[in-house]
Coordinates of C-alpha atoms in Angstrom, one line a residue:
M9 CA 20.9 -3.4 57.6
G10 CA 21.2 -1.4 60.8
W11 CA 21.0 2.3 61.5
H12 CA 24.6 3.2 60.5
N13 CA 24.2 4.1 56.9
P14 CA 26.1 7.3 55.9
P15 CA 23.9 10.4 56.1
I16 CA 23.0 11.6 52.6
P17 CA 20.4 14.2 51.5
W18 CA 17.1 12.8 50.1
K19 CA 17.9 14.5 46.8
E20 CA 21.2 12.6 46.5
F21 CA 19.5 9.4 47.6
E22 CA 16.9 9.9 44.8
R23 CA 19.7 10.6 42.2
R24 CA 21.5 7.4 43.0
L25 CA 18.4 5.3 42.9
S26 CA 17.5 6.7 39.4
W27 CA 21.0 6.2 38.0
A28 CA 21.3 9.9 37.2
A29 CA 24.6 11.5 36.4
P30 CA 26.5 13.4 39.1
G31 CA 25.1 16.9 39.4
V32 CA 21.9 15.9 37.7
T33 CA 18.8 15.3 39.8
A34 CA 16.4 12.5 39.0
S35 CA 13.8 15.1 38.1
T36 CA 15.9 16.0 35.1
E37 CA 13.7 14.6 32.3
A38 CA 16.6 13.5 30.1
E39 CA 18.0 11.1 32.7
R40 CA 14.9 10.1 34.5
V41 CA 13.5 6.6 34.7
P42 CA 9.7 6.7 34.8
P43 CA 8.2 5.3 38.0
P44 CA 6.6 1.9 37.6
S45 CA 2.9 1.6 37.4
R46 CA 0.4 -1.1 36.6
H47 CA 0.0 0.3 33.2
P48 CA 2.6 2.8 32.0
A49 CA 0.2 3.7 29.2
A50 CA -2.1 5.2 31.8
E51 CA -1.1 8.7 30.9
P52 CA -0.2 10.3 27.5
A53 CA 3.4 10.9 27.0
E54 CA 3.7 14.5 26.3
H55 CA 7.1 16.2 26.6
A56 CA 9.0 19.1 25.1
P57 CA 12.1 18.5 23.1
H58 CA 15.1 18.1 25.4
P59 CA 18.4 20.1 24.9
P60 CA 21.5 18.3 23.7
A61 CA 23.3 16.2 26.4
E62 CA 26.6 17.5 27.7
P63 CA 29.6 15.9 26.0
G64 CA 30.8 12.9 27.9
P65 CA 32.4 9.4 27.6
A66 CA 32.0 7.7 24.2
W67 CA 29.1 5.2 23.8
A68 CA 27.6 3.1 21.1
E69 CA 24.2 1.2 21.1
L70 CA 24.6 -2.2 19.5
H71 CA 21.1 -3.7 20.1
C72 CA 18.2 -1.6 18.9
H73 CA 14.7 -2.5 17.6
S74 CA 13.1 0.2 15.4
S75 CA 9.5 0.4 14.4
Y76 CA 10.5 -1.9 11.6
S77 CA 10.4 -4.8 14.1
F78 CA 6.7 -4.3 13.4
L79 CA 4.9 -3.7 16.7
D80 CA 8.0 -4.5 18.8
G81 CA 9.6 -1.1 18.4
A82 CA 8.0 2.3 19.0
S83 CA 10.4 4.6 17.3
D84 CA 11.2 4.9 13.6
P85 CA 14.9 5.1 12.5
H86 CA 14.8 8.9 12.2
A87 CA 13.5 9.4 15.8
L88 CA 16.2 7.0 17.0
V89 CA 19.0 8.7 15.2
A90 CA 17.7 12.2 16.4
E91 CA 17.7 11.0 20.0
A92 CA 21.1 9.3 19.6
A93 CA 22.6 12.5 18.1
R94 CA 21.1 14.5 21.0
L95 CA 22.7 12.1 23.6
G96 CA 26.0 12.2 21.9
V97 CA 25.8 8.5 21.0
E98 CA 28.7 7.7 18.6
A99 CA 27.2 4.8 16.8
L100 CA 23.8 3.2 16.5
A101 CA 23.0 -0.4 15.3
I102 CA 19.7 -1.5 14.0
T103 CA 18.8 -5.0 14.9
D104 CA 15.2 -5.7 13.9
H105 CA 13.6 -9.1 14.0
D106 CA 14.6 -11.4 11.0
G107 CA 15.1 -8.7 8.5
M108 CA 16.7 -5.6 7.2
Y109 CA 13.4 -3.7 6.8
G110 CA 14.6 -0.3 8.2
V111 CA 18.3 -0.2 7.2
V112 CA 17.8 2.2 4.4
R113 CA 15.9 4.6 6.6
L114 CA 18.6 4.4 9.2
A115 CA 21.4 5.1 6.7
E116 CA 19.5 8.0 5.3
A117 CA 18.7 9.5 8.7
A118 CA 22.2 9.1 10.0
R119 CA 24.0 10.5 6.9
D120 CA 24.4 14.1 8.2
S121 CA 23.7 13.5 11.8
G122 CA 27.1 12.6 13.1
V123 CA 25.9 9.2 14.2
S124 CA 27.6 6.2 12.6
T125 CA 25.6 3.2 11.6
V126 CA 25.9 -0.5 12.3
F127 CA 23.7 -3.1 10.7
G128 CA 22.5 -6.4 12.1
A129 CA 19.5 -8.4 12.9
E130 CA 17.9 -10.5 15.8
L131 CA 17.3 -14.0 14.3
S132 CA 14.4 -16.1 15.6
L133 CA 15.4 -19.7 15.9
D134 CA 13.2 -22.7 16.4
L135 CA 9.9 -21.2 15.3
T136 CA 7.2 -23.7 14.6
E137 CA 4.6 -21.2 13.4
R138 CA 3.9 -17.5 12.8
Q139 CA 4.0 -15.7 16.1
T140 CA 1.3 -13.0 15.7
G141 CA -1.1 -13.0 18.6
R142 CA 1.3 -14.6 21.2
P143 CA 2.0 -12.5 24.3
D144 CA 5.5 -14.1 24.5
P145 CA 6.7 -15.5 21.2
E146 CA 8.4 -18.8 21.2
G147 CA 11.9 -19.6 20.0
R148 CA 15.5 -18.5 20.8
H149 CA 17.1 -15.3 19.6
L150 CA 20.5 -14.8 18.0
L151 CA 21.8 -11.3 17.7
V152 CA 24.1 -10.8 14.7
L153 CA 26.0 -7.7 13.7
A154 CA 27.7 -7.3 10.3
R155 CA 31.4 -6.2 10.6
N156 CA 31.4 -4.8 7.0
A157 CA 29.5 -4.7 3.7
E158 CA 30.5 -8.4 3.1
G159 CA 29.1 -9.4 6.4
Y160 CA 25.8 -7.5 5.6
G161 CA 25.5 -9.4 2.4
R162 CA 26.1 -12.7 4.1
L163 CA 23.6 -11.9 6.9
S164 CA 21.0 -10.7 4.4
S165 CA 21.4 -13.9 2.4
A166 CA 21.1 -16.1 5.5
I167 CA 17.9 -14.3 6.5
S168 CA 16.5 -14.6 2.9
T169 CA 17.3 -18.3 2.8
A170 CA 15.5 -18.9 6.2
Q171 CA 12.5 -16.8 5.2
M172 CA 12.1 -18.7 1.9
R173 CA 12.8 -22.1 3.6
G174 CA 10.0 -21.5 6.0
G175 CA 7.5 -21.6 3.2
A176 CA 5.1 -19.1 4.7
K177 CA 5.1 -15.4 5.7
G178 CA 6.5 -14.7 9.2
R179 CA 8.1 -18.1 9.8
P180 CA 11.8 -18.1 9.0
V181 CA 13.6 -21.4 9.5
Y182 CA 17.3 -21.2 10.2
D183 CA 19.8 -24.0 9.9
E184 CA 22.4 -23.3 12.6
G185 CA 25.0 -25.3 10.7
E186 CA 24.5 -23.0 7.7
L187 CA 24.8 -19.9 10.0
A188 CA 28.0 -21.3 11.4
N189 CA 29.5 -21.7 7.9
A190 CA 28.1 -18.5 6.4
H191 CA 29.9 -15.8 8.4
E192 CA 33.6 -16.5 7.7
G193 CA 34.6 -13.9 10.3
H194 CA 32.4 -11.1 8.9
W195 CA 29.8 -11.3 11.7
V196 CA 29.9 -10.6 15.5
V197 CA 27.4 -12.6 17.6
L198 CA 26.1 -11.2 20.9
T199 CA 24.5 -13.4 23.5
G200 CA 21.5 -11.0 23.4
C201 CA 18.4 -10.6 25.4
R202 CA 16.6 -13.0 27.8
K203 CA 15.7 -15.2 24.8
G204 CA 19.3 -15.6 23.8
S205 CA 20.6 -19.1 24.4
V206 CA 23.1 -18.1 27.1
P207 CA 20.9 -15.8 29.3
A208 CA 18.0 -18.2 28.9
A209 CA 20.2 -21.2 30.0
L210 CA 21.4 -19.1 32.9
A211 CA 17.9 -18.2 34.1
N212 CA 16.4 -21.7 33.6
H213 CA 19.2 -24.1 34.3
G214 CA 22.0 -22.2 36.0
L215 CA 25.7 -21.2 35.4
E216 CA 26.9 -24.6 34.1
A217 CA 24.2 -24.7 31.4
A218 CA 25.0 -21.1 30.4
E219 CA 28.6 -22.0 30.0
T220 CA 27.7 -24.9 27.8
E221 CA 25.7 -22.7 25.6
L222 CA 28.4 -20.1 25.4
H223 CA 30.9 -22.8 24.2
V224 CA 28.3 -23.8 21.6
L225 CA 28.4 -20.2 20.2
I226 CA 32.2 -20.2 20.3
D227 CA 32.4 -23.5 18.4
M228 CA 29.9 -22.1 15.8
F229 CA 31.3 -18.6 15.2
G230 CA 34.8 -18.5 16.7
R231 CA 36.0 -17.0 19.9
D232 CA 36.9 -13.7 18.4
N233 CA 33.4 -13.3 16.9
V234 CA 31.4 -13.9 20.1
R235 CA 30.6 -11.3 22.8
V236 CA 28.7 -11.6 26.0
E237 CA 26.0 -8.9 26.2
L238 CA 25.0 -7.2 29.4
V239 CA 21.6 -5.5 29.5
D240 CA 20.3 -3.6 32.5
H241 CA 16.6 -2.5 32.4
D242 CA 16.5 -1.9 36.2
Q243 CA 14.5 -5.2 36.6
P244 CA 15.0 -7.1 39.9
L245 CA 17.2 -9.8 38.6
D246 CA 19.3 -7.7 36.1
D247 CA 22.3 -7.1 38.5
A248 CA 22.6 -10.8 39.4
R249 CA 22.4 -11.9 35.8
N250 CA 24.9 -9.3 34.5
D251 CA 27.4 -10.2 37.3
A252 CA 27.1 -13.9 36.4
L253 CA 27.6 -13.2 32.7
F254 CA 30.5 -11.0 33.3
D255 CA 32.3 -13.6 35.4
L256 CA 31.4 -16.4 32.9
A257 CA 32.9 -14.4 30.1
G258 CA 36.1 -13.8 32.0
R259 CA 36.4 -17.5 32.8
V260 CA 35.7 -18.7 29.3
G261 CA 37.8 -16.0 27.7
V262 CA 35.4 -14.0 25.5
G263 CA 34.8 -10.3 25.2
V264 CA 32.0 -8.4 27.0
V265 CA 29.9 -5.5 25.7
A266 CA 26.8 -3.9 26.9
S267 CA 23.6 -2.6 25.4
N268 CA 20.2 -1.1 26.4
N269 CA 18.2 -3.5 24.2
V270 CA 16.5 -0.5 22.9
H271 CA 12.8 -0.6 21.8
Y272 CA 12.1 3.1 21.7
A273 CA 14.1 6.3 21.6
A274 CA 13.2 8.0 24.9
P275 CA 11.5 7.2 28.2
A276 CA 8.4 9.1 27.1
D277 CA 7.8 6.6 24.3
A278 CA 7.4 3.7 26.7
P279 CA 3.6 3.9 26.9
L280 CA 3.3 3.6 23.2
A281 CA 5.7 0.6 23.2
Q282 CA 3.3 -1.2 25.6
V283 CA 0.2 -0.4 23.5
L284 CA 2.0 -1.8 20.5
A285 CA 2.9 -4.9 22.5
A286 CA -0.8 -5.4 23.2
V287 CA -1.6 -4.9 19.5
R288 CA 1.0 -7.5 18.6
A289 CA -0.5 -9.9 21.1
R290 CA -4.1 -9.1 20.0
S291 CA -5.1 -8.4 23.6
S292 CA -5.7 -5.6 26.0
L293 CA -3.1 -4.1 28.4
D294 CA -5.1 -5.7 31.3
E295 CA -4.8 -9.2 29.7
L296 CA -1.1 -8.6 29.0
T297 CA -0.1 -7.3 32.4
G298 CA 2.0 -10.3 33.4
W299 CA 4.1 -9.9 30.2
L300 CA 4.7 -6.2 30.3
P301 CA 7.8 -4.7 31.9
A302 CA 7.3 -2.8 35.2
N303 CA 9.1 0.2 34.0
G304 CA 10.0 2.1 30.8
T305 CA 13.7 1.6 30.5
A306 CA 14.4 0.1 27.1
H307 CA 15.5 3.5 25.7
L308 CA 18.7 5.1 24.4
R309 CA 21.1 6.5 27.0
S310 CA 24.1 8.9 26.9
G311 CA 27.7 7.8 27.4
H312 CA 27.8 9.6 30.6
E313 CA 24.9 7.6 32.1
M314 CA 26.4 4.4 30.7
A315 CA 29.7 5.1 32.3
I316 CA 28.0 5.2 35.7
R317 CA 25.8 2.2 35.0
L318 CA 28.8 0.1 33.9
A319 CA 31.2 1.3 36.5
R320 CA 31.5 -2.1 38.1
F321 CA 32.3 -3.8 34.8
P322 CA 35.8 -2.4 33.9
G323 CA 36.4 -2.0 30.2
V324 CA 32.9 -3.0 29.0
R325 CA 31.9 0.5 27.8
E326 CA 35.2 0.9 26.0
A327 CA 34.9 -2.5 24.4
T328 CA 31.4 -1.7 23.3
V329 CA 32.5 1.4 21.5
E330 CA 35.5 -0.3 20.0
L331 CA 33.3 -3.1 18.6
A332 CA 30.9 -0.5 17.1
R333 CA 33.8 1.3 15.3
E334 CA 34.9 -2.1 13.8
C335 CA 31.4 -2.6 12.4
V336 CA 30.7 0.8 10.9
F337 CA 30.6 0.8 7.1
D338 CA 29.1 2.8 4.2
F339 CA 25.8 1.1 3.3
R340 CA 25.8 2.4 -0.3
V341 CA 28.4 -0.2 -1.4
V342 CA 25.7 -2.9 -1.6
A343 CA 23.9 -1.6 -4.7
P344 CA 23.6 -4.2 -7.5
N345 CA 23.4 -4.1 -11.2
L346 CA 20.7 -5.5 -13.5
P347 CA 20.9 -9.2 -14.5
D348 CA 22.4 -10.3 -17.8
R349 CA 20.2 -9.9 -20.9
T350 CA 19.8 -12.2 -23.9
V351 CA 21.2 -10.5 -26.9
G352 CA 22.0 -11.5 -30.5
E353 CA 25.3 -13.3 -31.2
G354 CA 28.1 -10.7 -31.5
H355 CA 26.1 -7.9 -29.9
S356 CA 26.4 -5.9 -26.8
D357 CA 23.5 -4.4 -24.9
A358 CA 23.9 -1.1 -26.8
S359 CA 24.2 -2.6 -30.2
W360 CA 21.3 -5.1 -29.7
L361 CA 19.1 -2.2 -28.5
R362 CA 20.0 -0.2 -31.6
Y363 CA 19.1 -3.2 -33.8
L364 CA 15.7 -3.6 -32.1
V365 CA 15.0 0.1 -32.3
A366 CA 15.8 0.1 -35.9
K367 CA 13.6 -2.9 -36.6
G368 CA 10.7 -1.2 -34.8
A369 CA 11.3 2.2 -36.3
W370 CA 10.8 0.6 -39.8
T371 CA 7.4 -0.5 -38.7
R372 CA 6.4 2.7 -36.8
Y373 CA 7.9 5.4 -39.1
G374 CA 9.2 3.9 -42.3
A375 CA 12.6 3.7 -43.9
R376 CA 15.6 5.8 -42.8
G377 CA 16.9 8.4 -45.3
I378 CA 13.7 9.9 -46.6
P379 CA 12.4 13.4 -45.9
E380 CA 9.2 12.1 -44.2
T381 CA 11.2 10.1 -41.5
K382 CA 14.2 12.5 -41.0
Q383 CA 12.9 14.0 -37.8
A384 CA 12.0 10.7 -36.3
Y385 CA 15.4 9.1 -36.9
Q386 CA 17.2 12.2 -35.6
Q387 CA 15.2 11.9 -32.4
L388 CA 15.8 8.1 -32.2
D389 CA 19.6 8.7 -32.6
H390 CA 19.6 11.4 -29.9
E391 CA 17.7 9.2 -27.5
L392 CA 19.9 6.2 -28.1
A393 CA 23.0 8.3 -27.5
V394 CA 21.6 9.5 -24.2
I395 CA 20.6 6.0 -23.1
E396 CA 24.1 4.7 -24.0
Q397 CA 25.8 7.6 -22.2
L398 CA 23.9 6.9 -19.1
G399 CA 24.4 3.2 -19.2
F400 CA 20.7 2.1 -19.5
P401 CA 20.5 -0.1 -22.7
G402 CA 20.0 -3.2 -20.5
Y403 CA 17.1 -1.5 -18.7
F404 CA 15.3 -0.9 -22.0
L405 CA 16.0 -4.5 -23.1
I406 CA 14.4 -6.0 -20.0
V407 CA 11.2 -3.9 -20.3
H408 CA 11.1 -4.7 -24.0
E409 CA 11.3 -8.5 -23.2
I410 CA 8.5 -8.2 -20.8
T411 CA 6.2 -6.3 -23.1
Q412 CA 7.1 -8.8 -25.9
F413 CA 6.1 -11.7 -23.7
C414 CA 2.8 -10.0 -23.2
R415 CA 2.2 -9.6 -26.9
E416 CA 3.1 -13.2 -27.6
Q417 CA 0.7 -14.4 -25.0
G418 CA -2.1 -12.1 -26.0
I419 CA -2.0 -10.2 -22.7
L420 CA -3.0 -6.5 -23.0
C421 CA -0.2 -4.2 -21.8
Q422 CA 0.6 -0.5 -22.3
G423 CA 3.5 1.7 -21.3
R424 CA 2.3 5.0 -19.7
G425 CA 3.6 8.1 -17.9
S426 CA 6.7 9.9 -19.0
A427 CA 7.8 6.9 -21.1
A428 CA 5.3 8.1 -23.7
N429 CA 7.7 10.9 -24.4
S430 CA 10.3 8.5 -25.7
A431 CA 10.5 7.6 -29.4
V432 CA 12.7 4.6 -28.5
C433 CA 9.9 3.2 -26.3
Y434 CA 7.5 3.9 -29.1
A435 CA 9.7 2.1 -31.6
L436 CA 10.1 -0.9 -29.3
G437 CA 6.4 -1.2 -28.8
I438 CA 6.5 -0.3 -25.1
T439 CA 4.2 2.6 -25.6
S440 CA 1.6 3.4 -28.3
V441 CA 1.7 7.2 -28.5
D442 CA 4.0 8.7 -31.1
P443 CA 6.0 11.4 -29.4
I444 CA 7.2 12.9 -32.7
Y445 CA 3.7 13.5 -34.0
H446 CA 2.5 15.0 -30.6
Q447 CA 5.8 16.9 -30.1
L448 CA 6.5 15.5 -26.7
L449 CA 9.6 16.4 -24.8
F450 CA 12.0 13.4 -24.3
E451 CA 14.0 15.2 -21.5
R452 CA 10.8 14.9 -19.3
F453 CA 11.6 11.2 -19.5
L454 CA 15.4 11.0 -19.5
S455 CA 18.2 13.4 -19.6
T456 CA 21.9 13.5 -18.7
G457 CA 21.1 15.9 -15.8
R458 CA 19.1 13.3 -13.9
D459 CA 20.4 10.5 -11.6
G460 CA 19.1 7.0 -11.8
P461 CA 17.2 5.0 -14.5
P462 CA 14.1 6.3 -16.2
D463 CA 10.7 5.3 -14.9
I464 CA 8.9 3.1 -17.4
D465 CA 5.5 2.0 -16.0
V466 CA 3.7 -0.7 -17.9
D467 CA 0.0 -1.3 -17.2
I468 CA -1.0 -5.0 -17.6
E469 CA -4.5 -6.3 -17.7
N470 CA -5.5 -7.2 -14.2
G471 CA -6.9 -10.7 -14.9
R472 CA -3.6 -11.9 -16.4
R473 CA -1.0 -9.9 -14.5
E474 CA 0.0 -12.9 -12.4
E475 CA 1.2 -14.7 -15.6
V476 CA 3.6 -11.9 -16.3
I477 CA 4.9 -11.8 -12.7
Q478 CA 5.5 -15.5 -12.7
H479 CA 7.2 -15.2 -16.1
V480 CA 9.7 -12.7 -14.7
Y481 CA 10.4 -15.0 -11.7
D482 CA 11.0 -17.9 -14.2
R483 CA 13.1 -16.0 -16.6
Y484 CA 15.5 -14.3 -14.2
G485 CA 15.2 -16.8 -11.3
R486 CA 13.5 -16.4 -8.0
D487 CA 16.8 -15.7 -6.4
R488 CA 17.4 -12.7 -8.7
A489 CA 13.8 -11.3 -8.8
A490 CA 11.3 -10.2 -6.2
Q491 CA 8.4 -7.9 -5.9
V492 CA 8.8 -4.6 -4.0
A493 CA 7.1 -4.4 -0.6
N494 CA 4.5 -1.9 0.4
V495 CA 5.0 -0.9 4.1
N496 CA 1.6 -0.4 5.5
T497 CA 1.7 2.4 8.1
Y498 CA -0.7 3.5 10.7
R499 CA -3.5 5.8 9.6
P500 CA -6.0 7.4 12.0
K501 CA -8.8 4.9 11.7
M502 CA -6.6 1.9 12.0
A503 CA -4.8 3.5 15.0
V504 CA -8.0 4.2 16.7
R505 CA -9.2 0.6 16.4
D506 CA -5.9 -0.8 17.6
V507 CA -5.4 1.6 20.6
A508 CA -9.0 1.2 21.6
R509 CA -8.7 -2.6 21.9
A510 CA -5.4 -2.3 23.8
L511 CA -7.0 0.1 26.3
G512 CA -9.9 -2.3 26.8
Y513 CA -12.7 -0.6 24.9
S514 CA -15.3 -2.8 23.1
P515 CA -15.1 -3.4 19.3
G516 CA -18.4 -1.5 18.9
Q517 CA -17.0 1.6 20.6
A518 CA -13.8 1.4 18.6
D519 CA -15.8 1.2 15.3
A520 CA -18.0 4.1 16.4
W521 CA -14.9 6.3 17.0
S522 CA -13.2 5.3 13.8
R523 CA -16.3 6.2 11.7
R524 CA -16.6 9.6 13.4
L525 CA -13.0 10.2 12.7
D526 CA -13.3 9.1 9.1
F527 CA -16.2 11.5 8.7
R528 CA -14.1 14.3 10.2
L529 CA -11.0 13.7 8.2
G530 CA -12.7 12.9 4.9
P531 CA -11.7 10.3 2.4
Q532 CA -8.0 9.0 2.4
V533 CA -7.9 7.8 -1.1
G534 CA -7.1 9.5 -4.3
P535 CA -9.3 9.8 -7.4
R536 CA -8.1 6.4 -8.7
G537 CA -8.4 4.6 -5.4
E538 CA -4.8 5.0 -4.4
K539 CA -3.9 5.7 -0.8
E540 CA -3.0 9.4 0.0
P541 CA -0.3 10.2 2.5
A542 CA -1.6 9.7 6.1
K543 CA -3.0 12.9 7.5
P544 CA -1.9 14.0 11.0
L545 CA -4.6 13.9 13.7
P546 CA -5.5 17.5 14.5
P547 CA -6.8 18.1 18.0
E548 CA -10.2 19.3 16.6
A549 CA -10.7 16.0 14.8
A550 CA -10.1 14.1 18.0
D551 CA -12.5 16.4 19.8
D552 CA -15.2 16.0 17.1
A553 CA -14.9 12.3 17.2
D554 CA -15.3 12.4 21.0
L555 CA -12.0 10.4 21.5
P556 CA -10.8 10.1 25.1
P557 CA -7.7 12.3 25.6
L558 CA -5.4 9.2 26.3
L559 CA -6.6 7.4 23.2
A560 CA -6.2 10.5 21.0
A561 CA -2.6 11.1 22.3
L562 CA -1.6 7.5 21.6
V563 CA -3.3 7.6 18.1
A564 CA -1.4 10.8 17.2
K565 CA 1.9 9.2 18.2
M566 CA 1.2 6.1 16.1
Q567 CA 0.7 8.0 12.8
R568 CA 3.1 6.7 10.1
L569 CA 4.6 4.0 12.2
P570 CA 4.9 0.7 10.2
R571 CA 2.2 -2.0 11.1
H572 CA 2.9 -4.7 8.6
L573 CA 4.3 -5.5 5.2
S574 CA 2.4 -6.1 2.0
I575 CA 3.1 -6.4 -1.8
H576 CA 3.4 -3.4 -4.0
S577 CA 0.8 -3.7 -6.8
G578 CA 3.3 -4.3 -9.6
G579 CA 6.9 -3.2 -8.7
M580 CA 9.7 -5.8 -9.2
V581 CA 13.4 -5.6 -8.6
L582 CA 15.9 -7.5 -10.7
C583 CA 19.6 -8.1 -9.7
D584 CA 22.7 -9.5 -11.3
R585 CA 23.4 -11.6 -8.2
P586 CA 21.2 -13.3 -5.6
I587 CA 18.9 -10.5 -4.5
G588 CA 18.9 -11.8 -1.0
E589 CA 22.5 -10.6 -0.6
V590 CA 21.3 -7.0 -1.1
C591 CA 17.9 -7.2 0.7
P592 CA 16.3 -10.2 2.3
V593 CA 13.3 -11.7 0.5
E594 CA 10.4 -13.3 2.2
W595 CA 7.2 -15.1 1.2
A596 CA 4.1 -12.9 0.8
T597 CA 0.7 -13.9 2.0
M598 CA -0.4 -14.4 -1.6
P599 CA 0.7 -17.8 -2.9
N600 CA 3.8 -18.1 -5.0
R601 CA 4.8 -14.4 -4.4
S602 CA 8.1 -13.5 -2.9
V603 CA 8.7 -9.9 -1.8
L604 CA 11.6 -7.7 -0.7
Q605 CA 11.7 -6.3 2.8
W606 CA 12.0 -2.8 1.3
D607 CA 9.4 -0.5 -0.3
K608 CA 9.9 1.2 -3.6
D609 CA 11.4 4.4 -2.0
D610 CA 14.0 2.4 -0.1
C611 CA 14.8 0.3 -3.2
A612 CA 15.5 3.5 -5.2
A613 CA 17.6 5.0 -2.4
A614 CA 19.7 1.9 -2.3
G615 CA 20.3 1.9 -6.0
L616 CA 18.0 -1.1 -6.9
V617 CA 16.2 -0.8 -10.3

């Protein structure tokens, strides 16, 4: 090396080593890479909000795991979008593992942020079992981006097929031949992270093997639909790998893009990401040491910083932005309609609904045209006109069919809530309260001034509810019906237990802390046993529970992050086309139950009924 290096100040030397932008020192928090330590979670990550980054070169992030990668992403979509907007990132992709769990949240968060959205997923190939509890999950990864709404539907359908083929929760089984035939030019495939077939072949078997794997991708998806992806996390072998991949792409003749393989929004979130990795592996940070990255660099970056980091790869930053612009589309176009209903010969939905209401009204109220029933039939005519104007006859027919099945099978059921305000629901036998007699206001249930379908809740006796759920699957087809998910998010007690285990505390100590915290926060269920919204963790609660400062800081950061998916107690979605084209469906833990990857709020936001 010698003694003839050009003389530079220590400040400039520090700036270059930390990849900071010109004129910005490494101590500037927004650009700084945290120094490596044995456990980056050794200190709580407390930081003040950063000012917006200076305008600079365009940049788009095409590989990003949100908290909906379930313990493999430490930031929710809203936090990712907020940081992307602050950094001036033009477009942000969400590429969670084997699903579209967070796409609705991303679309909502980005709508008025100035950040465009790209939708994709990282597919897990060659899984033999569910990977929970493994420090380094098995299998290969295939990163797929949808070019447009058609591509999104095809990708969602492919994920749904793989999830259902696996036969069990958490084990999708992809057929690579099916994937090759499914895209028809509507996908872009990136070579991905270290578990992608090309980078893995390069690391394990050398350049020739990597070239062979790259040709496999080209044969499957077409040269124009494959991009080599460069990822630099400041790890010792990153430069050599990226140089080799860049040269390989040029020799083979495919495009090159770059990403940060994002797993959290900002550097300060790295400690939480490592704790979540320990939770996912069901181990402590000490036990996971060999699998954890040495630094916290899997975060979003500005275009200015990326221009510097990619300086030796001409055109890659520009190609990344160009590809992102090709893949931006409005997520709202995927909303489906209800499935077809069975109606009498010569009838439409509206006329068949009128027929059924007239039939039920005769039983409930009596004949039309007499003074005693005048008010009831006037109300029924008014409600039917509103229902037809809003285009909801089919919705009422489906609910009527379900309640009719219950009656035929002797299953107790009862419509409740605002549906009791509807004389149509009363005439159809969905509800049992006469809204005319009780002078209830129909507009509380449905009016022309409200968006979306009405909410008809039907209570079904618990012991026979499964019969009704399976009837819906059978009648409308499992490919067009699925239960709504319930996203279980971190609450204080659960977070205390998981963080304590990750930090190496004993189960007994973790239980003691969680009990003290539960006593301090009070009950977290409502009067009927339903979960209330998670309460934030106030400092005084942590103090009263005698939580160590580091544990309390991490628990506070984990609040409301998704932990796992479960089944909503009774919500189902029905579509007029395979529901997997709208949102992937996967098996639930409960036998013979298939569940959407969205919760009820996401389903409503996306237009699903």
